[in-house]
One Martini backbone bead per residue (centre of mass of N, CA, C, O) as a GRO file, in nm:
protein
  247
    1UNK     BB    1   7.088  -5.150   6.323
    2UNK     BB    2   6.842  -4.992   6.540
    3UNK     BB    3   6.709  -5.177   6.818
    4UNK     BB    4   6.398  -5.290   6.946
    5UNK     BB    5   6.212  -5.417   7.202
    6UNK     BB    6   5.880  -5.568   7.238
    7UNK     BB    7   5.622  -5.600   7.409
    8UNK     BB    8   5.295  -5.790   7.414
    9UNK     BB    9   5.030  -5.821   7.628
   10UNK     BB   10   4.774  -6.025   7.574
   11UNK     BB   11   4.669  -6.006   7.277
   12UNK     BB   12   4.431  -6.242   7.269
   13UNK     BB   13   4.272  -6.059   7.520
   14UNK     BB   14   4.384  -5.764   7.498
   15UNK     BB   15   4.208  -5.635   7.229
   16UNK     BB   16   4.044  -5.336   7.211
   17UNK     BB   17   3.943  -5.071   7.008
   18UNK     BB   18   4.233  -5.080   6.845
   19UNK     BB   19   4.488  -5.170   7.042
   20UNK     BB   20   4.707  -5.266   6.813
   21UNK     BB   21   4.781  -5.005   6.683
   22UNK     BB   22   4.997  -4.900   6.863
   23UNK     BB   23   5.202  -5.104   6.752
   24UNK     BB   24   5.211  -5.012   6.455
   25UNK     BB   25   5.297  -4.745   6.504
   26UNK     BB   26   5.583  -4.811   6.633
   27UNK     BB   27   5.664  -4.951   6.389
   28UNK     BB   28   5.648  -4.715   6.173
   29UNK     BB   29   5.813  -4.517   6.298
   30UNK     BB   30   6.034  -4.639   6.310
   31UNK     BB   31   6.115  -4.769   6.039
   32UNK     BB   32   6.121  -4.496   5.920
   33UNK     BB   33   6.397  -4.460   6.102
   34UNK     BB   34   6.535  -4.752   6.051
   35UNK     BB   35   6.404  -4.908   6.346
   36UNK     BB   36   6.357  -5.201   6.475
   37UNK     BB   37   6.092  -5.381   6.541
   38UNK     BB   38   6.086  -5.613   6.789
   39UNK     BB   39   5.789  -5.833   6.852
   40UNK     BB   40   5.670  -6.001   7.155
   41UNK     BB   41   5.418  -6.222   7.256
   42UNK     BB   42   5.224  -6.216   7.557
   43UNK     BB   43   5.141  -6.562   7.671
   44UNK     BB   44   5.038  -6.785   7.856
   45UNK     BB   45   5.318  -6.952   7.951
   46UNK     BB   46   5.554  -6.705   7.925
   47UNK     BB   47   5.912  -6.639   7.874
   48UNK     BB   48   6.080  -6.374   7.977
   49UNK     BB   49   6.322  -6.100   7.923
   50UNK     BB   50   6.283  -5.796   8.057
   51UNK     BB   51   6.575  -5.686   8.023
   52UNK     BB   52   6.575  -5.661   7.693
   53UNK     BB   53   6.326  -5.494   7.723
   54UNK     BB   54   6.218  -5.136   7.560
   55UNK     BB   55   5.878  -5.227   7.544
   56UNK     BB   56   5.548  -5.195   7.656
   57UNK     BB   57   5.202  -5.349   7.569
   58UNK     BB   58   4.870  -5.330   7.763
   59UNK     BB   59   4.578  -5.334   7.679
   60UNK     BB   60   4.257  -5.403   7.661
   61UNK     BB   61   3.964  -5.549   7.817
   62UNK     BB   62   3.748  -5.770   7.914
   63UNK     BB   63   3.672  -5.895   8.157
   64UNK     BB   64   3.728  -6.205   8.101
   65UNK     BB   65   4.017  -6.147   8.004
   66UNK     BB   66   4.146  -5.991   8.264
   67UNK     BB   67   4.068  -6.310   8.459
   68UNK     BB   68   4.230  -6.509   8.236
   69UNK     BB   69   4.558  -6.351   8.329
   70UNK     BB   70   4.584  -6.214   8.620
   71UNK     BB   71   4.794  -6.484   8.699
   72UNK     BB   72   5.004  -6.474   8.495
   73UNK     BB   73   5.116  -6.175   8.587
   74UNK     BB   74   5.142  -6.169   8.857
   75UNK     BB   75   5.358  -6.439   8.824
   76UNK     BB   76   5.522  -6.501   8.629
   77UNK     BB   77   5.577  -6.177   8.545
   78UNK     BB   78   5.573  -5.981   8.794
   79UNK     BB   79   5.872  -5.960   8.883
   80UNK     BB   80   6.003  -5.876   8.592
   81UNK     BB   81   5.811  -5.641   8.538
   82UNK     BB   82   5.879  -5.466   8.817
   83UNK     BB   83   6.181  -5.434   8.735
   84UNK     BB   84   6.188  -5.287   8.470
   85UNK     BB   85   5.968  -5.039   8.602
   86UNK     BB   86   6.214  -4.947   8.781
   87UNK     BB   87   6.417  -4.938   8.504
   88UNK     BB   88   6.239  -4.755   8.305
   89UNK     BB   89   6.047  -4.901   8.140
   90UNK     BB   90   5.866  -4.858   7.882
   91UNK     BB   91   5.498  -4.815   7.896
   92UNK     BB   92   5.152  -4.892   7.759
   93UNK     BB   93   4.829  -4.854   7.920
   94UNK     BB   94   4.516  -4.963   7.847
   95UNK     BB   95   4.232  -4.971   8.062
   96UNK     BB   96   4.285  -5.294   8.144
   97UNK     BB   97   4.601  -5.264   8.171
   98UNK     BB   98   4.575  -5.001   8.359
   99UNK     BB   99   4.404  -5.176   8.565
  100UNK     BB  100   4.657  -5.419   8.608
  101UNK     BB  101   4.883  -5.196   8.746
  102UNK     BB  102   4.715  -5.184   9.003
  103UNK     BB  103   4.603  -5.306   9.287
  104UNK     BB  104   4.266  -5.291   9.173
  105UNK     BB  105   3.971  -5.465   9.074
  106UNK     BB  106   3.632  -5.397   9.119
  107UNK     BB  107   3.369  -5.521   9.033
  108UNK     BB  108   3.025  -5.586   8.967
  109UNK     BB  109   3.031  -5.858   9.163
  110UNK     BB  110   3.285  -5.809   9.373
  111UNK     BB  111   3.535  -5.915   9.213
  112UNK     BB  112   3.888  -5.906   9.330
  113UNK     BB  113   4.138  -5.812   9.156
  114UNK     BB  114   4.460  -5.807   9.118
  115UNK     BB  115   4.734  -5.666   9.092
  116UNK     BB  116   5.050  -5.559   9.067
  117UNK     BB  117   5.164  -5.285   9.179
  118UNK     BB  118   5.291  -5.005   9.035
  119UNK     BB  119   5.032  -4.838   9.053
  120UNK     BB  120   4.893  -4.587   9.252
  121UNK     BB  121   4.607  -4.761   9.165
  122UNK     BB  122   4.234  -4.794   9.154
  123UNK     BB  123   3.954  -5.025   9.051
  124UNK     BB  124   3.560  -4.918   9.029
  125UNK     BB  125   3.275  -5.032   8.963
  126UNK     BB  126   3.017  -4.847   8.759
  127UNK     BB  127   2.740  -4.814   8.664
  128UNK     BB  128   2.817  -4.548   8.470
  129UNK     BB  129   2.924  -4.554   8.117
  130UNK     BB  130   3.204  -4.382   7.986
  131UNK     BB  131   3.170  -4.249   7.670
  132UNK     BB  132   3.386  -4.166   7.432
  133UNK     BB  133   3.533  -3.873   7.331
  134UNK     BB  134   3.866  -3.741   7.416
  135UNK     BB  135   4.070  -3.459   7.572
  136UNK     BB  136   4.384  -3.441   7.692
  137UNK     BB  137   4.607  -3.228   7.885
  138UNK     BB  138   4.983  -3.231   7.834
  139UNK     BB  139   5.290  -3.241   7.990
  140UNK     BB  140   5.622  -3.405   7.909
  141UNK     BB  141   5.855  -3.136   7.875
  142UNK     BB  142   5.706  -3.039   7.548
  143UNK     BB  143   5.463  -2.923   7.615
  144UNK     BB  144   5.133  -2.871   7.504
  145UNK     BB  145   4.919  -3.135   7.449
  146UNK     BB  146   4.624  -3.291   7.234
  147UNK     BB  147   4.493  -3.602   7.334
  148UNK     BB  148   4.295  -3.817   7.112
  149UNK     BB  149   4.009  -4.038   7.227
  150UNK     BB  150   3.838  -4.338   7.305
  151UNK     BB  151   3.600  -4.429   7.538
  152UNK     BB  152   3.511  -4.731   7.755
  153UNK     BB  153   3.374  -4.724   8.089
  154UNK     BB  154   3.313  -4.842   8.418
  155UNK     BB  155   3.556  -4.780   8.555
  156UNK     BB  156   3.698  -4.629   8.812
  157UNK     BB  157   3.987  -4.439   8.883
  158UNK     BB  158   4.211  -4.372   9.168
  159UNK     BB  159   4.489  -4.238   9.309
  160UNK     BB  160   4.787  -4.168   9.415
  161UNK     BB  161   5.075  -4.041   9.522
  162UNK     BB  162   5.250  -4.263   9.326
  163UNK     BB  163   5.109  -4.069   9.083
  164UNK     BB  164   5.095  -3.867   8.781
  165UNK     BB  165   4.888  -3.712   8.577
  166UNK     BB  166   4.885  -3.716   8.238
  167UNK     BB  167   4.623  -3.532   8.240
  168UNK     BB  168   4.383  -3.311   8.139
  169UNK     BB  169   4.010  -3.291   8.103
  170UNK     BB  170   3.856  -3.134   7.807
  171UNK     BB  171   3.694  -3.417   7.753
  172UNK     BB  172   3.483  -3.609   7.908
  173UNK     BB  173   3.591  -3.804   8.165
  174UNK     BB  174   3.789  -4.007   8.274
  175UNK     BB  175   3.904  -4.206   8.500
  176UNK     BB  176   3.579  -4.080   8.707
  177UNK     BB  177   3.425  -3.842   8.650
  178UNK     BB  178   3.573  -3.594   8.873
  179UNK     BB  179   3.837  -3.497   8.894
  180UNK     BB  180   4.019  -3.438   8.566
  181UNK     BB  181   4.151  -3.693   8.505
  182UNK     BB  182   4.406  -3.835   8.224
  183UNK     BB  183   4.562  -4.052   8.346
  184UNK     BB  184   4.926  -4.198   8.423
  185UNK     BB  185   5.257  -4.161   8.589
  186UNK     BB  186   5.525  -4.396   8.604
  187UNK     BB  187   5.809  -4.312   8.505
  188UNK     BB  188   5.782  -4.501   8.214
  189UNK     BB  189   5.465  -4.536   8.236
  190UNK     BB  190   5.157  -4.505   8.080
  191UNK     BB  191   4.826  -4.471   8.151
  192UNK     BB  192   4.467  -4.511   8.031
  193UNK     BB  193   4.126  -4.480   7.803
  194UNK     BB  194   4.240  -4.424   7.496
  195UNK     BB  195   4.129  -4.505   7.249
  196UNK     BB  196   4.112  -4.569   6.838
  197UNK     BB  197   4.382  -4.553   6.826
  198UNK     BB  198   4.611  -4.361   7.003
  199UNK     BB  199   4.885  -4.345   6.817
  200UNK     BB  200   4.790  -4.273   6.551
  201UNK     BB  201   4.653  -3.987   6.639
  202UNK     BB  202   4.960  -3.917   6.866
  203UNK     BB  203   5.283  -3.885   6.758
  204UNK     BB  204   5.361  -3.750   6.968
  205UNK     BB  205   5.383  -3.976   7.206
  206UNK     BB  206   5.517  -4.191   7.022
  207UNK     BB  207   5.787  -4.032   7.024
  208UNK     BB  208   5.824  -4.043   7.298
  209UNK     BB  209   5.870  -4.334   7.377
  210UNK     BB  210   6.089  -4.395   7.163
  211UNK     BB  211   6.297  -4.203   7.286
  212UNK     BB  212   6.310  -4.359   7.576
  213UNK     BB  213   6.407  -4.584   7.458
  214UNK     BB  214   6.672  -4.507   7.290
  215UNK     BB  215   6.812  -4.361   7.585
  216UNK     BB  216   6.794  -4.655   7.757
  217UNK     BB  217   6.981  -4.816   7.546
  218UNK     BB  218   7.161  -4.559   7.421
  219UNK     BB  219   7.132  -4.313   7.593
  220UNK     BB  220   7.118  -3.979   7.627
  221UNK     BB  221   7.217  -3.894   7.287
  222UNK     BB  222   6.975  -4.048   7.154
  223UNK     BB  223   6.829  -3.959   6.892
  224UNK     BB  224   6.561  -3.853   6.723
  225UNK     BB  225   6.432  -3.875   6.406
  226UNK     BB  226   6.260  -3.658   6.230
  227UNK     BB  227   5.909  -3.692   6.182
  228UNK     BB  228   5.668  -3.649   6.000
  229UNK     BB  229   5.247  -3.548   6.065
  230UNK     BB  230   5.040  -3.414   5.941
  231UNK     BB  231   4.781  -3.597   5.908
  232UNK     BB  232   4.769  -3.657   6.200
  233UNK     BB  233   4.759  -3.348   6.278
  234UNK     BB  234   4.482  -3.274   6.122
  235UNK     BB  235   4.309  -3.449   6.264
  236UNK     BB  236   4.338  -3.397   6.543
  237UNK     BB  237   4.236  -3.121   6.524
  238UNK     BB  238   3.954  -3.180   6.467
  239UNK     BB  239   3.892  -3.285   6.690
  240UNK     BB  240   3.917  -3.086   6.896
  241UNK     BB  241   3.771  -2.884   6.810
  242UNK     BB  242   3.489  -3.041   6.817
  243UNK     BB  243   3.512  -3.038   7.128
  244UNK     BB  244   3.667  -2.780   7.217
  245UNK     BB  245   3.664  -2.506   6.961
  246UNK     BB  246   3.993  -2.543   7.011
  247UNK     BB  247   4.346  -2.571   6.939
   0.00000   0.00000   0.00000
């Protein structure tokens, strides 16, 4: 059978508004095609061997959960998980994991929170609290896709030139509800804020994941099998037409 191992980063600190759902979606897509997908849960004082993992899951949380793994990130797994990522390993990252993939987090308080430093995104603590449904248009490579999710969000995140915008955003506020980018990506790494969970609402980003990692273990000519998403395609569009009246 073929197997893919994932990472999941620091499931009980970081996993606010179903963002745990999205392991559920790619253990779920993965199954039903064959593959195996082992999760490996990655908590405060656990050693990982980074090179062995093919996709890794770094959730939302309250600034609260942020700064007690923040030295953990950084110290412990930081070394393996940047040596990883510069390897192309596949990950994603929602809200607050995906800023503390950036160099750094300025709090409410003034706190500066330091990140890995593998995204060049810094995010700063805004007055105004940007929440809601949210539509970006992707496209990485296979045409254009409109991706929905829920916003939640005090941090505004803002761009440097060594990422490029996940997508343009359609409805919503995005990264700082100034520029119109929703999301970054770097390598194989995709960040944003959209929760929901993202992945069992957008199924082409799912199966886009899977197969970078498919092809990252098993070579290039490792192919994704078709499968099926009406109703989550469905879903999808009534969300689409509603926030911005056309699909």
């Amino acid at each position: 059978m073929t197997t893919l191992r994932l990472a999941h980063l620091y499931p009980d600190h970081m996993n606010v508004y179903g963002d745990r759902g999205n392991v559920i979606a790619l253990r779920q897509r993965c199954l039903r095609r064959g593959i195996e997908l082992e999760i490996i849960p990655v908590n405060p004082g656990d050693m990982i061997d980074w090179g062995s993992v093919d996709l890794a899951f770094f959730g939302g949380g309250q600034d609260s959960g942020q700064a007690l793994i923040t030295t953990d990130l950084i110290e412990r797994q930081g070394p393996g998980l940047r040596a990883a990522i510069e390897n192309d390993l596949v990950m994603l990252a929602i809200c607050g994991g995906y800023q503390l993939l950036g160099h750094y987090f300025l709090t409410h308080t003034g706190e500066r929170l330091p990140g890995l430093g593998v995204l060049d995104v810094h995010t700063i603590a805004g007055k105004q609290r940007m929440i809601g449904n949210i539509v970006i248009e992707v496209d990485v490579g296979q045409g254009p896709w409109r991706l929905v999710g829920f916003e939640n969000h005090s941090g505004r995140t803002f761009h440097g030139a060594g990422v490029k915008p996940l997508g343009k955003v359609l409805a919503g506020y995005g990264d700082n509800g100034q520029d119109g980018w929703g999301g970054a990506i770097y390598r194989n790494t995709f960040g944003c804020y959209l929760h929901g969970a993202l992945l069992p609402k957008n199924p082409q980003l799912t199966d886009h994941l899977i197969g970078l990692a498919l092809r990252r273990r098993y070579g290039a000519n490792a192919e994704l099998a078709p499968l099926p998403a009406e109703r989550e395609l469905a879903a999808q569009r009534v969300m689409v037409q509603r926030l911005i009246g056309r699909v």
